[in-house]
Every structure is written in C-alpha cells, then in structure tokens.
CSV table of C-alpha atoms in Angstrom, one decimal:
chain,number,residue,atom,x,y,z
A,1,GLN,CA,-3.6,-0.1,33.0
A,2,LYS,CA,-5.0,1.5,29.4
A,3,GLU,CA,-9.3,0.7,29.6
A,4,VAL,CA,-8.3,-1.3,26.2
A,5,GLU,CA,-5.4,-4.0,25.6
A,6,GLN,CA,-5.3,-4.7,22.0
A,7,ASP,CA,-1.9,-6.5,20.6
A,8,PRO,CA,-0.6,-4.7,17.6
A,9,GLY,CA,0.9,-7.6,16.1
A,10,PRO,CA,1.9,-7.8,13.6
A,11,LEU,CA,0.1,-11.3,12.7
A,12,SER,CA,1.0,-13.3,9.6
A,13,VAL,CA,-1.5,-16.6,8.3
A,14,PRO,CA,-1.3,-18.9,5.6
A,15,GLU,CA,-4.7,-18.2,3.3
A,16,GLY,CA,-7.2,-20.2,4.5
A,17,ALA,CA,-6.7,-20.1,8.4
A,18,ILE,CA,-8.8,-19.1,11.3
A,19,VAL,CA,-7.7,-16.2,12.4
A,20,SER,CA,-9.1,-14.6,15.9
A,21,LEU,CA,-8.0,-11.3,17.1
A,22,ASN,CA,-8.6,-10.3,20.5
A,23,CYS,CA,-9.4,-7.5,23.1
A,24,THR,CA,-9.4,-7.1,26.8
A,25,TYR,CA,-11.0,-4.3,28.6
A,26,SER,CA,-11.3,-3.0,32.1
A,27,ASN,CA,-14.1,-1.0,32.8
A,28,SER,CA,-16.9,-3.2,32.8
A,29,ALA,CA,-19.5,-0.3,32.4
A,30,PHE,CA,-18.8,-1.0,28.7
A,31,GLN,CA,-21.6,-1.2,26.9
A,32,TYR,CA,-21.4,-1.8,22.9
A,33,PHE,CA,-18.7,-3.6,20.8
A,34,MET,CA,-17.0,-2.9,17.8
A,35,TRP,CA,-14.9,-4.3,15.3
A,36,TYR,CA,-13.1,-2.1,12.8
A,37,ARG,CA,-11.4,-2.9,9.4
A,38,GLN,CA,-9.1,-0.4,8.6
A,39,TYR,CA,-6.9,-1.2,5.0
A,40,SER,CA,-3.8,1.2,4.5
A,41,ARG,CA,-3.9,4.6,3.4
A,42,LYS,CA,-8.4,4.2,4.2
A,43,GLY,CA,-10.8,5.0,7.3
A,44,PRO,CA,-11.8,2.7,9.3
A,45,GLU,CA,-14.6,0.5,8.2
A,46,LEU,CA,-17.3,-1.0,10.2
A,47,LEU,CA,-17.6,-4.7,10.5
A,48,MET,CA,-19.3,-6.4,13.4
A,49,TYR,CA,-21.5,-4.1,16.0
A,50,THR,CA,-22.9,-6.0,19.2
A,51,TYR,CA,-23.9,-5.2,22.4
A,52,SER,CA,-24.8,-8.2,24.5
A,53,SER,CA,-22.6,-11.5,25.3
A,54,GLY,CA,-22.1,-14.2,23.3
A,55,ASN,CA,-21.6,-14.9,19.2
A,56,LYS,CA,-23.2,-12.8,16.6
A,57,GLU,CA,-21.9,-13.7,13.0
A,58,ASP,CA,-21.7,-12.0,9.9
A,59,GLY,CA,-20.7,-14.4,6.6
A,60,ARG,CA,-16.5,-15.5,7.8
A,61,PHE,CA,-16.7,-12.9,10.7
A,62,THR,CA,-17.6,-14.2,14.2
A,63,ALA,CA,-17.6,-11.6,16.6
A,64,GLN,CA,-17.2,-12.7,20.7
A,65,VAL,CA,-17.9,-11.0,23.9
A,66,ASP,CA,-17.2,-12.5,27.2
A,67,LYS,CA,-18.8,-9.1,29.8
A,68,SER,CA,-17.4,-11.9,32.3
A,69,SER,CA,-13.9,-11.8,31.3
A,70,LYS,CA,-14.0,-8.6,30.2
A,71,TYR,CA,-12.5,-9.8,26.8
A,72,ILE,CA,-14.1,-9.8,23.0
A,73,SER,CA,-12.8,-11.8,20.0
A,74,LEU,CA,-12.9,-11.7,16.4
A,75,PHE,CA,-12.8,-14.9,14.4
A,76,ILE,CA,-11.8,-14.9,10.6
A,77,ARG,CA,-13.1,-18.0,8.7
A,78,ASP,CA,-11.0,-19.3,6.0
A,79,SER,CA,-9.1,-16.0,5.6
A,80,GLN,CA,-7.7,-14.1,2.2
A,81,PRO,CA,-5.6,-12.3,1.0
A,82,SER,CA,-7.9,-9.5,1.0
A,83,ASP,CA,-8.3,-9.9,5.0
A,84,SER,CA,-5.0,-8.3,5.3
A,85,ALA,CA,-5.7,-4.7,7.0
A,86,THR,CA,-5.4,-3.4,10.9
A,87,TYR,CA,-8.4,-4.7,13.0
A,88,LEU,CA,-9.4,-2.5,16.0
A,89,CYS,CA,-11.9,-3.0,18.1
A,90,ALA,CA,-13.6,0.0,20.0
A,91,MET,CA,-16.2,-0.2,22.9
A,92,SER,CA,-18.5,2.4,23.9
A,93,LEU,CA,-20.7,3.7,27.0
A,94,LEU,CA,-22.9,6.1,27.8
A,95,THR,CA,-22.3,8.5,30.7
A,96,GLY,CA,-25.8,11.2,30.6
A,97,ASN,CA,-26.1,12.3,27.1
A,98,ASN,CA,-22.5,11.7,26.2
A,99,ARG,CA,-20.9,8.7,24.2
A,100,LYS,CA,-17.7,7.4,25.4
A,101,LEU,CA,-15.7,5.7,22.9
A,102,ILE,CA,-12.4,4.0,23.7
A,103,TRP,CA,-10.1,2.5,20.6
A,104,GLY,CA,-7.7,-0.7,20.8
A,105,LEU,CA,-4.2,0.1,19.2
A,106,GLY,CA,-5.1,-2.2,16.5
A,107,THR,CA,-4.3,-5.6,15.4
A,108,SER,CA,-2.2,-5.7,11.9
A,109,LEU,CA,-2.9,-8.7,9.7
A,110,ALA,CA,-1.0,-10.1,6.7
A,111,VAL,CA,-3.0,-13.2,4.8
A,112,ASN,CA,-0.2,-14.8,3.0
A,113,PRO,CA,-1.5,-16.6,-0.4
B,200,SER,CA,-25.0,3.8,6.2
B,201,ALA,CA,-23.7,7.4,5.9
B,202,VAL,CA,-21.2,8.1,3.0
B,203,ILE,CA,-17.9,10.8,3.7
B,204,SER,CA,-16.4,12.4,1.4
B,205,GLN,CA,-13.1,13.7,3.0
B,206,LYS,CA,-10.3,16.0,1.7
B,207,PRO,CA,-7.5,16.4,0.9
B,208,SER,CA,-6.7,12.9,1.2
B,209,ARG,CA,-2.6,14.1,1.6
B,210,ASP,CA,-0.3,16.4,2.1
B,211,ILE,CA,2.7,18.3,2.9
B,212,CYS,CA,3.2,20.9,4.7
B,213,GLN,CA,5.8,23.4,5.8
B,214,ARG,CA,6.1,24.0,9.6
B,215,GLY,CA,4.1,27.6,10.7
B,216,THR,CA,1.3,27.0,8.3
B,217,SER,CA,-2.2,25.9,8.5
B,218,LEU,CA,-4.3,23.5,6.7
B,219,THR,CA,-8.2,23.1,6.2
B,220,ILE,CA,-9.5,19.4,5.9
B,221,GLN,CA,-13.3,19.1,5.0
B,222,CYS,CA,-15.6,16.5,5.2
B,223,GLN,CA,-18.8,16.2,3.3
B,224,VAL,CA,-21.6,13.6,4.6
B,225,ASP,CA,-24.5,12.3,2.3
B,226,SER,CA,-27.3,13.1,5.1
B,227,GLN,CA,-27.8,15.2,7.3
B,228,VAL,CA,-26.2,14.2,10.7
B,229,THR,CA,-26.0,16.0,14.3
B,230,MET,CA,-22.8,15.7,15.5
B,231,MET,CA,-19.6,15.0,13.7
B,232,PHE,CA,-16.0,13.6,15.0
B,233,TRP,CA,-13.0,14.6,14.7
B,234,TYR,CA,-10.3,12.1,14.9
B,235,ARG,CA,-6.3,11.7,14.8
B,236,GLN,CA,-4.1,8.8,14.4
B,237,GLN,CA,-0.7,8.5,15.0
B,238,PRO,CA,1.6,5.8,14.7
B,239,GLY,CA,1.3,3.1,17.3
B,240,GLN,CA,-1.1,5.2,19.2
B,241,SER,CA,-4.8,4.1,19.3
B,242,LEU,CA,-7.5,6.5,17.6
B,243,THR,CA,-8.0,9.6,19.6
B,244,LEU,CA,-10.6,12.3,20.0
B,245,ILE,CA,-10.3,15.9,18.9
B,246,ALA,CA,-13.2,17.0,19.3
B,247,THR,CA,-17.0,17.0,18.7
B,248,ALA,CA,-18.6,19.4,16.3
B,249,ASN,CA,-22.5,20.1,16.6
B,250,GLN,CA,-24.2,22.4,13.9
B,251,GLY,CA,-25.1,25.6,15.5
B,252,SER,CA,-22.8,25.6,18.4
B,253,GLU,CA,-19.3,25.3,19.2
B,254,ALA,CA,-17.1,21.9,18.8
B,255,THR,CA,-16.5,20.3,22.3
B,256,TYR,CA,-12.9,20.0,22.6
B,257,GLU,CA,-11.0,16.7,24.0
B,258,SER,CA,-8.5,16.9,27.1
B,259,GLY,CA,-5.1,18.0,25.3
B,260,PHE,CA,-6.4,19.8,22.3
B,261,VAL,CA,-7.4,23.1,22.1
B,262,ILE,CA,-9.8,25.9,19.8
B,263,ASP,CA,-6.6,27.9,18.6
B,264,LYS,CA,-4.8,25.2,17.5
B,265,PHE,CA,-7.7,23.1,16.0
B,266,PRO,CA,-10.4,25.4,15.0
B,267,ILE,CA,-13.6,23.9,13.6
B,268,SER,CA,-16.5,24.8,11.4
B,269,ARG,CA,-19.9,23.2,11.6
B,270,PRO,CA,-22.2,25.4,9.3
B,271,ASN,CA,-24.6,22.8,8.7
B,272,LEU,CA,-26.0,19.3,9.4
B,273,THR,CA,-24.1,18.1,6.1
B,274,PHE,CA,-20.5,20.0,6.3
B,275,SER,CA,-17.5,20.4,8.6
B,276,THR,CA,-14.1,21.7,8.4
B,277,LEU,CA,-10.9,20.6,10.5
B,278,THR,CA,-8.2,23.0,10.5
B,279,VAL,CA,-4.9,22.5,12.0
B,280,SER,CA,-3.1,25.6,12.9
B,281,ASN,CA,0.8,26.8,13.1
B,282,MET,CA,1.8,23.3,12.2
B,283,SER,CA,5.0,21.3,13.8
B,284,PRO,CA,6.4,18.2,12.9
B,285,GLU,CA,4.3,16.8,15.7
B,286,ASP,CA,1.2,17.3,14.1
B,287,SER,CA,2.1,14.8,11.3
B,288,SER,CA,-0.9,12.2,11.5
B,289,ILE,CA,-3.8,10.9,9.6
B,290,TYR,CA,-6.9,13.1,10.3
B,291,LEU,CA,-10.2,11.6,10.2
B,292,CYS,CA,-13.8,12.5,10.5
B,293,SER,CA,-16.5,10.1,11.4
B,294,VAL,CA,-20.4,10.3,11.9
B,295,GLU,CA,-22.1,8.0,14.3
B,296,ASP,CA,-24.7,5.5,12.4
B,297,PRO,CA,-28.1,5.3,13.2
B,298,ALA,CA,-28.1,1.3,12.9
B,299,GLY,CA,-24.8,1.2,15.3
B,300,GLY,CA,-21.4,2.2,15.2
B,301,TYR,CA,-19.9,4.9,13.1
B,302,THR,CA,-18.5,5.8,9.5
B,303,PHE,CA,-15.1,7.6,9.3
B,304,GLY,CA,-13.8,9.5,6.1
B,305,SER,CA,-11.0,7.9,4.0
B,306,GLY,CA,-8.8,10.1,6.1
B,307,THR,CA,-5.8,12.9,5.6
B,308,ARG,CA,-2.2,11.9,5.7
B,309,LEU,CA,-0.8,15.1,6.4
B,310,THR,CA,3.2,15.3,6.5
B,311,VAL,CA,4.7,18.6,8.3
B,312,VAL,CA,8.4,19.4,7.5
C-alpha cells in the first residue's frame, strides 16, 4: 500500500462547478499537509499548507484535513478555466532532524468554459 | 517566499552525454532539494544539497549518476551523467519556505534520444 493515494483522474468539470480533490494516507505520523497546483511546463506552486484537522480557507480554496480518517481534501468553489492544472497533495513528518515528504500522484483537472 | 530561477527550461540530449541543471535562489537557504518528476509517477526526491557538505542521496540515486554542487547558499547544480532514454524526465529544484511548504523552480524538461 502506498503511503499516499491520490486518484490521477482526469477530472473534467464545467465552469462554476465545485471541485473536490482528495488524498488518503496510511501513516498516522504525518503532521503537515499541503496542496500544490502545477500548470503544464511549470513547477508546483503551493496553494494550501495546514497542520491540524479541520478546514482552512483561502479565497475560493478550502483545505480539509481529517486525521481520524487519514483523509485530506481540497475544494475549489466557482471553478474557472484558469484552474485547469494538476493538483498534488503532499504530506510531511519530522523524524529527528529530518523531514520526510511524500507526494501523491497528482489529479489532472480540466475546467471547461 | 523565495523565487527560484532554474535553467535550462528544456533540452534534448544525446545518450551518453551529460547535462547540468542550475538553480539560483533570490535568498540564502540552508538546504536545496532536487526532484525528478516522471509521467504517471509522484515527485521523487533525488537528493538534498547542503552548503559546505556533500549532498545526501535518496535510495536508488547515486552521486556518480547525479553529482550535485552547492558552492554557496543561493546556488546549486544537478548533473545528469551518462544519460540514457530512461533519464528523460522533468527535473525540479526546491527550497523550504519559512512560512511552511516548499517553493519550486519552473523545472527542466529533459529528453534523451
């Protein structure tokens, strides 16, 4: 079993839809949870960073962490064609002085006008 | 957050040759990270580069194949040596953001023919 599971999609939605992107994980020691957006031919860009269970909102984006279920989500409200990208989840934990960072495969999202 | 300039953005190389990828950060950072991103696979950490010491390589990656330099706190290079078509990938450098998460360069898309 992979430490982080993410459905690669592709996911296609109409403009204005609410998008739900999800990752599950198996290691309960993960402490920090991140969502990145990656446009074609670009590096990943940090969207959301959180370390506690619950919701964190930033504009049209909401990150949700459920540590009891080992499940994280990213919601995009009023999706726009400019949101079309690959979305990667990532999780990290500290082991001594080292930080271990594990990535999901990424979900490809297309928002159609 | 830091801004990273990575070059080249892409290259097509002959097998058996080597390519050096450069990353310049606009601020001083202790650690720089080098990743590989292959189609259908999650981001894979190649090595961590600390200024003034040898890079630390992840399992499956060796210094002879991926030598790294870190001459100062704002610059690092990764060389892909004796390339084969299996080395065709996107290579990314990254630094840790003091506010949380990581910042990435725009990536180098390498094709080996």
